[in-house]
Short mmCIF file of C-alpha atoms in Angstrom, two decimals:
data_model
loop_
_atom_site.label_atom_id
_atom_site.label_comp_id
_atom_site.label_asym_id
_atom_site.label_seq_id
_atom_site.Cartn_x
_atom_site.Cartn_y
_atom_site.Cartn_z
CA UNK A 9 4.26 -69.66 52.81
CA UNK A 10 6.65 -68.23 55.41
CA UNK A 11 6.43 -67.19 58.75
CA UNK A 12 6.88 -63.88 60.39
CA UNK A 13 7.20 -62.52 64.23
CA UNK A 14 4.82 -59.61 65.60
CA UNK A 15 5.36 -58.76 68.93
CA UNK A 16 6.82 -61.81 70.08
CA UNK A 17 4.47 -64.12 68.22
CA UNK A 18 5.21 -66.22 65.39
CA UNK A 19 2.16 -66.69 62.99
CA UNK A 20 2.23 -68.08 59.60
CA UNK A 21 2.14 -66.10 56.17
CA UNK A 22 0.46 -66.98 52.60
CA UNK A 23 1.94 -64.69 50.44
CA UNK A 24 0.35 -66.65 47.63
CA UNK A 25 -1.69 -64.02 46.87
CA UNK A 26 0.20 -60.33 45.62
CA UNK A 27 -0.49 -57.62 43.18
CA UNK A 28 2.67 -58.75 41.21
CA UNK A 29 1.25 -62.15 40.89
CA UNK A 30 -1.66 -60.89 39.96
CA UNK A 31 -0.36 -58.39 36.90
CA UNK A 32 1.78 -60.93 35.86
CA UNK A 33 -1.32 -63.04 35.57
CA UNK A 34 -3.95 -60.86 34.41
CA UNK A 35 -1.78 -58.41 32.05
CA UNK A 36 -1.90 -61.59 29.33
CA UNK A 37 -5.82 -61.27 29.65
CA UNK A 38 -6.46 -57.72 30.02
CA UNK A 39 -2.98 -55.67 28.12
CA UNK A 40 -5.25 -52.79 28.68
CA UNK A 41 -4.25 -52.75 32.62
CA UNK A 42 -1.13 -51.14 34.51
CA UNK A 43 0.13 -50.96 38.07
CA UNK A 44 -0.89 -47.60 39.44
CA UNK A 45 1.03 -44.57 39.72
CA UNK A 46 -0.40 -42.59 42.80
CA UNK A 47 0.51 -38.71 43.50
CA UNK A 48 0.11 -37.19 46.92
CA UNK A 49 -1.70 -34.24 47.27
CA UNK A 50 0.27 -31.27 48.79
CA UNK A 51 0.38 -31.64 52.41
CA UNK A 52 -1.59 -34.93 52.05
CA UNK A 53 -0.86 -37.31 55.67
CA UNK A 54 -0.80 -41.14 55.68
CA UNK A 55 -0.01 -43.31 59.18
CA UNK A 56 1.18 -46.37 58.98
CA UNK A 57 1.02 -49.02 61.55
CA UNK A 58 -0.97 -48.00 63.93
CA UNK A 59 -1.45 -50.34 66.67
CA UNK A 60 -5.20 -50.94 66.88
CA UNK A 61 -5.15 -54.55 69.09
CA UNK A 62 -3.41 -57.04 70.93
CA UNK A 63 -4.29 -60.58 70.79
CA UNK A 64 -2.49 -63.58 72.53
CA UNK A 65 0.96 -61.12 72.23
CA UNK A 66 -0.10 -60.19 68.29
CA UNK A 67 -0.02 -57.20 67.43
CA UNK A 68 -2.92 -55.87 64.65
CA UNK A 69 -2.21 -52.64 62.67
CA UNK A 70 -3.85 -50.39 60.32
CA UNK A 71 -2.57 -47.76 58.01
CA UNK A 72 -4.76 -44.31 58.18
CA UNK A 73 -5.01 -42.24 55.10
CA UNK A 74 -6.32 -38.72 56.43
CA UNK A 75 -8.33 -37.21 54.70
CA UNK A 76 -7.17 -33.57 52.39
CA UNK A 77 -8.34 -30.79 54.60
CA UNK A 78 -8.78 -28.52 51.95
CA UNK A 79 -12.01 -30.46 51.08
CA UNK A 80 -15.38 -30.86 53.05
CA UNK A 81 -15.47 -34.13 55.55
CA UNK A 82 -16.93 -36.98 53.98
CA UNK A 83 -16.45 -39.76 56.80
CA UNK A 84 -14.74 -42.46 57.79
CA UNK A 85 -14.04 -45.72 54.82
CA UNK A 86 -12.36 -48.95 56.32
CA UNK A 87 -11.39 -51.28 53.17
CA UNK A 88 -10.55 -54.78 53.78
CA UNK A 89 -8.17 -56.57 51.39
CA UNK A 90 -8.73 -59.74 49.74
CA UNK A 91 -6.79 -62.91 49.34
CA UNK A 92 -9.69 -66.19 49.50
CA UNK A 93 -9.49 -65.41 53.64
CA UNK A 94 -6.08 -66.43 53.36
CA UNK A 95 -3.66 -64.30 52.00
CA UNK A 96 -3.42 -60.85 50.97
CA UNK A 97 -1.78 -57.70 52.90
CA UNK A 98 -3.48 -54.25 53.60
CA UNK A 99 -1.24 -52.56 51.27
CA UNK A 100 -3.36 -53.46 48.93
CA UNK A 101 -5.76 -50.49 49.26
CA UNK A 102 -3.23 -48.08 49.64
CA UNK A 103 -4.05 -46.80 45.90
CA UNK A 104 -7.40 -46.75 46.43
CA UNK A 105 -7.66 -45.22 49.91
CA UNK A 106 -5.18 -42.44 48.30
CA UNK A 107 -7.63 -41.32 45.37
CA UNK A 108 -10.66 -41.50 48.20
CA UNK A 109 -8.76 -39.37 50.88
CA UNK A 110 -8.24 -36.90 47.93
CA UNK A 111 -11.87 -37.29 48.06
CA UNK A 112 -12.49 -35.71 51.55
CA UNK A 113 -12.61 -39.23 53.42
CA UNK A 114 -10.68 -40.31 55.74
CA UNK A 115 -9.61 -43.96 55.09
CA UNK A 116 -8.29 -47.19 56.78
CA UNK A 117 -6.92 -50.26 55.90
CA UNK A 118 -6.54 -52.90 58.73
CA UNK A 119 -4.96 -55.96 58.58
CA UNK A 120 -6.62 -59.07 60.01
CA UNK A 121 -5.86 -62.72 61.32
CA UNK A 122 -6.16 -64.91 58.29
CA UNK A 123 -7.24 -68.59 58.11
CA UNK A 124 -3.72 -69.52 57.75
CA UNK A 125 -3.22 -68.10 61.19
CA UNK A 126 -6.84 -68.75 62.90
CA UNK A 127 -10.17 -69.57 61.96
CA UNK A 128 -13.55 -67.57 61.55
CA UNK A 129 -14.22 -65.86 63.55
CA UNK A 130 -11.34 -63.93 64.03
CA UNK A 131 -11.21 -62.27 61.01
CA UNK A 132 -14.54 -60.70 61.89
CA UNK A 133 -13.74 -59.93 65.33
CA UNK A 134 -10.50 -58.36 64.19
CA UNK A 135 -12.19 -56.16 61.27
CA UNK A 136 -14.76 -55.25 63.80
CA UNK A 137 -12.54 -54.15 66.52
CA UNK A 138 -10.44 -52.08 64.15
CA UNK A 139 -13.82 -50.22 62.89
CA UNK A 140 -14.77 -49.76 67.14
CA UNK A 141 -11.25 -48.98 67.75
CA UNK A 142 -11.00 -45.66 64.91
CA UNK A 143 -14.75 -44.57 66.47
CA UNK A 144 -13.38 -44.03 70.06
CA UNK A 145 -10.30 -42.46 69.66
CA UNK A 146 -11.55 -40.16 66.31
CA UNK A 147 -11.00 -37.19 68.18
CA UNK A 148 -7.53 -38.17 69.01
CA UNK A 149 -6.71 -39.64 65.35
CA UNK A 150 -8.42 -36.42 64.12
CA UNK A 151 -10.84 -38.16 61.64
CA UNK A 152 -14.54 -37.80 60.70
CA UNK A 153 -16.51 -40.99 61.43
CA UNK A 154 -20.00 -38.88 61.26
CA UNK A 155 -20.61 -41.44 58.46
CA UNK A 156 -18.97 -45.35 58.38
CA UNK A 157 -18.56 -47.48 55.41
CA UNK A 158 -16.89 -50.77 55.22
CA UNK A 159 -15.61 -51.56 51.45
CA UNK A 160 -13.62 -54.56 50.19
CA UNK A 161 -12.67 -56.57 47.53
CA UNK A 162 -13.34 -60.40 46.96
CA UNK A 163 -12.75 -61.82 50.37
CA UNK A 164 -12.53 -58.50 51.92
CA UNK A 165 -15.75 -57.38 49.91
CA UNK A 166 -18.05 -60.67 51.74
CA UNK A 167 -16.31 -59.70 54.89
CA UNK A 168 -16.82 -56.13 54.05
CA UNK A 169 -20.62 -56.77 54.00
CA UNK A 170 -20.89 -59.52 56.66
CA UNK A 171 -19.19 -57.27 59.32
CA UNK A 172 -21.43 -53.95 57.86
CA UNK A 173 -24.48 -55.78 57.40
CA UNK A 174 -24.22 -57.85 60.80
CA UNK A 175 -22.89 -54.34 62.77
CA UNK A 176 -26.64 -52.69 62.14
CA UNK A 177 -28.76 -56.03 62.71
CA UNK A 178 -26.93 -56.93 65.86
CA UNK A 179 -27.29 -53.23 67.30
CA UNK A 180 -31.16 -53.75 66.75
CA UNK A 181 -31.27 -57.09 68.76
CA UNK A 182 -29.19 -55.86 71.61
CA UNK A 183 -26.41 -58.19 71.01
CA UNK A 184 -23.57 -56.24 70.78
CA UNK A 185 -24.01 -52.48 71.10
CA UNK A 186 -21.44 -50.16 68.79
CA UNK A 187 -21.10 -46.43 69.64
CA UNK A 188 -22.12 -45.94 65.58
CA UNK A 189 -24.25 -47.80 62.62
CA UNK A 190 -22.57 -48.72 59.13
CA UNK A 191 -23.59 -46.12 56.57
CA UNK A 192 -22.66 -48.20 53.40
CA UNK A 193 -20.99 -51.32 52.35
CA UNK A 194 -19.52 -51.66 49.36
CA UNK A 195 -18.83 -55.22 47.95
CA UNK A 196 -15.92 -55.27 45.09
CA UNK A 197 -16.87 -58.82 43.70
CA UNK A 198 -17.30 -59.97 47.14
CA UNK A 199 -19.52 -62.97 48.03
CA UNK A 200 -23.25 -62.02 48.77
CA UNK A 201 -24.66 -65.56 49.83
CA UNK A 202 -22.39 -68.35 51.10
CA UNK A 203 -25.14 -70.85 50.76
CA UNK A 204 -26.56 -70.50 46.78
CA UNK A 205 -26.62 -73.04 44.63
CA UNK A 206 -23.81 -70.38 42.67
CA UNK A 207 -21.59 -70.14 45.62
CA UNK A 208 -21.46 -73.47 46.70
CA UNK A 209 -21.04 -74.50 42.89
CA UNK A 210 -17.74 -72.67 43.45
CA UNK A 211 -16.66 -72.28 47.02
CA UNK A 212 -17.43 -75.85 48.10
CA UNK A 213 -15.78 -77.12 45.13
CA UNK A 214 -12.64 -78.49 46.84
CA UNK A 215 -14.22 -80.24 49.93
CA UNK A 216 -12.01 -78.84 53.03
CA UNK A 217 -9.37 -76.98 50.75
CA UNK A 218 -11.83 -74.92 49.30
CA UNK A 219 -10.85 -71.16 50.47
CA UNK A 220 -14.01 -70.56 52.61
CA UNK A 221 -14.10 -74.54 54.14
CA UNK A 222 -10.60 -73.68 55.63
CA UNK A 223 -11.65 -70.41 56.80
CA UNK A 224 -14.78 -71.98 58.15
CA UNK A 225 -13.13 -75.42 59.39
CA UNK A 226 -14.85 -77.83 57.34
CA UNK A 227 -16.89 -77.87 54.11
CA UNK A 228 -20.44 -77.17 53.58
CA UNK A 229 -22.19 -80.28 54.35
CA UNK A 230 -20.04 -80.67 57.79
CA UNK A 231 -21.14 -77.03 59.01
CA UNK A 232 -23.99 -75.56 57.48
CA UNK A 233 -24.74 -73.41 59.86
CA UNK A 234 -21.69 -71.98 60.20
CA UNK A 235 -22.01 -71.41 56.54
CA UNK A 236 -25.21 -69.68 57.07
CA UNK A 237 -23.68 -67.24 59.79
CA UNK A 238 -20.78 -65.89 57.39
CA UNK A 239 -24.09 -65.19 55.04
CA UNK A 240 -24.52 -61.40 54.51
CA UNK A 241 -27.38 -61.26 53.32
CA UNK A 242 -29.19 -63.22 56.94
CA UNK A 243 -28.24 -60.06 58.33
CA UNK A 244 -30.35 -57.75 56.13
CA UNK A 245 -32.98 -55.10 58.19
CA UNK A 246 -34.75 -52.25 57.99
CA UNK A 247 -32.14 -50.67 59.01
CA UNK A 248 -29.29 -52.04 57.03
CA UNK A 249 -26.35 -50.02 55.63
CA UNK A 250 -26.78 -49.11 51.59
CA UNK A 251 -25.30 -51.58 49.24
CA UNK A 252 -22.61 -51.07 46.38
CA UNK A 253 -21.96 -54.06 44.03
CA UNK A 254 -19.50 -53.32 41.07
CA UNK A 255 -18.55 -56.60 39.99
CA UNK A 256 -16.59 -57.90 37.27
CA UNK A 257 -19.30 -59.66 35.71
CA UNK A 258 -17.84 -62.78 36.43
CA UNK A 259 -21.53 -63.89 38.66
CA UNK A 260 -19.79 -66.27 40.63
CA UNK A 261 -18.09 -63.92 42.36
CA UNK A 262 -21.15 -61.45 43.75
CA UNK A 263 -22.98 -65.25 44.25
CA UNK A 264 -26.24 -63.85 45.92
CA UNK A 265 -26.82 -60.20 44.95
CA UNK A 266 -30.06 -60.94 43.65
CA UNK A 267 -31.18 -62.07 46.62
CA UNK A 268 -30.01 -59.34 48.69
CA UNK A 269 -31.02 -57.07 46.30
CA UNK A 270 -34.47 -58.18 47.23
CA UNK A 271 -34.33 -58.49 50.73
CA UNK A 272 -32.73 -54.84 50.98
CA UNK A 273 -35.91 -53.43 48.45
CA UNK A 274 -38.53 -55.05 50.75
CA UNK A 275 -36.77 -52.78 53.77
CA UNK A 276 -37.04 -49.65 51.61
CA UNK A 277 -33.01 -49.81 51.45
CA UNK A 278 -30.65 -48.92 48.58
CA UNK A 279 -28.94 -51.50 46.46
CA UNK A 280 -26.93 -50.30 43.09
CA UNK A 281 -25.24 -53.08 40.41
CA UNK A 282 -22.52 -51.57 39.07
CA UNK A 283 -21.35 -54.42 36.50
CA UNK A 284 -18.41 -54.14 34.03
CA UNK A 285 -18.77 -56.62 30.76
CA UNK A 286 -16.69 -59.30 32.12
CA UNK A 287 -13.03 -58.07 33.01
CA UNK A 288 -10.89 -59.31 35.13
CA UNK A 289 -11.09 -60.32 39.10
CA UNK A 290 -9.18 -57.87 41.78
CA UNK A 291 -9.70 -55.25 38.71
CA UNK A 292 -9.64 -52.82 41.58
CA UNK A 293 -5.96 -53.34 41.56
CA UNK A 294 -5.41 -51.88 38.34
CA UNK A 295 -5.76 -48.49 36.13
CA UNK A 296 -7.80 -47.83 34.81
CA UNK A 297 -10.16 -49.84 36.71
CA UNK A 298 -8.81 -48.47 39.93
CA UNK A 299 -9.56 -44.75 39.06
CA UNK A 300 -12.97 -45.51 37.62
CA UNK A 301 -13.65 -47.84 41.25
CA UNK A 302 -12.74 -44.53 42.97
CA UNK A 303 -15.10 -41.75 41.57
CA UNK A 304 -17.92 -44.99 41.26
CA UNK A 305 -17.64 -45.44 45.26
CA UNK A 306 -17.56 -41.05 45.63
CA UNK A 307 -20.86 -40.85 43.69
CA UNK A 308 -22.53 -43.90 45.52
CA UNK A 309 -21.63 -42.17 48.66
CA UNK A 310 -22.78 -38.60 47.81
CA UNK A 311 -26.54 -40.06 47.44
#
């Protein structure tokens, strides 16, 4: 842990969580995988640091992969990077949002306060500020945001679908209005349910350290109901974004899919499993897991 000054603030850093630590870690499990190797496509345009906020003198950023304009607009993907609402950076999507901007999309990759630096909600609030933030100003960014989906992995894949699924439910109860409804979410072994018996087995495991109790500010039996609000699948409607799981097969870490799976069915919605026979977490990270992720999300989003 170290700290680090934005804009006249000094906030705390976890860097616990990298993808060397994690190849170093995982290449003993899995020899099969290897740190990516992206090209560019000719012309291809990538802006980094682009101020998107301002809170209490901190400044919040996101990189913007622009889409190839040799291929047909596909919309607007915001990925949110992992790290147990702790750690993590938004570089970590910058291979992925690469292959999908070679797609046609145009892609971002915010960062966000982390619990480390301040509690829920402002992880939320930040991710959904940066999503409001590339709507209004997509003329002057020069992106497509006809369609909206909100990906991530782990952490960032629960936040991913907390943020998507809450976006659409709120803007049907007149809570808060967005200029735009979340097309798709899609959940890289993120967190489903906070409140299953499998994701309590797990996340609650460690009292108040446990990853989401620090995030949250206290363990499950101290604030259940906060528990409940960081719950993606409460937020499930008839008019709910479509669903991507591809999960590792490790269960724990897509804790509640069955049960949004049937909540989304009952509203008519779409829901695809995409399950791998147990490899390893943040596989997303990796070749050839990371090439595979990309053309998986392309075809889910084609539909």
């Amino acid at each position: 842990m170290f700290q680090a000054s934005s804009f006249g603030a000094t906030i705390a850093i976890d860097d616990g969580y990298t993808v060397s630590k994690r190849f170093e870690k995982y290449k003993k499990l899995d020899p099969s995988i290897s740190l990516p190797v992206i090209e560019f496509a000719a012309k291809q345009r990538v802006q980094f640091n682009l101020r998107y906020a301002v809170v209490d003198d901190r400044e919040l950023h996101l990189d913007l992969f622009h889409r190839v304009t040799t291929l047909p607009e596909k919309g607007l993907i915001v990925l949110i990077h992992g790290g147990g609402w702790r750690a993590g950076n938004k570089s970590h999507f910058h291979p992925l949002a690469t292959l999908l901007a070679q797609q046609g999309f145009d892609v971002a990759t915010p960062e966000y306060r982390l619990s480390i630096e301040a509690p829920y909600p402002a992880a939320t609030d930040d991710i959904k500020v940066a999503m409001d933030w590339l709507v209004n100003n997509k003329e002057l960014l020069g992106i497509n945001t006809q369609t909206v989906t909100i990906g991530g992995g782990s952490s960032g894949g629960h936040l991913a679908a907390l943020v998507g699924f809450k976006t659409n439910h709120d803007n049907i109860n007149s809570k808060t209005s967005s200029p735009y409804e979340v097309n798709a979410v899609i959940s890289l072994d993120g967190l489903l349910s906070t409140t299953t018996e499998l994701a309590l087995k797990y996340e609650d495991k460690k009292g108040h350290k446990s990853a989401l109790s620090m995030w949250l500010g206290g363990e499950y039996a101290k604030r259940m109901n906060k528990w409940l609000e960081v719950s993606p699948v409460e937020y499930v409607s008839d008019k709910s974004p479509k669903l991507l799981v591809i999960s590792s097969g490790q269960h724990r870490f897509t804790a509640g899919r069955e049960v949004i799976k049937g909540k989304i069915e009952t509203h008519n919605g779409v829901f695809q499993l995409i399950e791998y026979p147990k490899i390893i977490h943040t596989f997303w990270l990796f070749d050839p897991y990371l090439t595979a992720v990309s053309k998986q999300i392309t075809s889910f989003l084609a539909t």
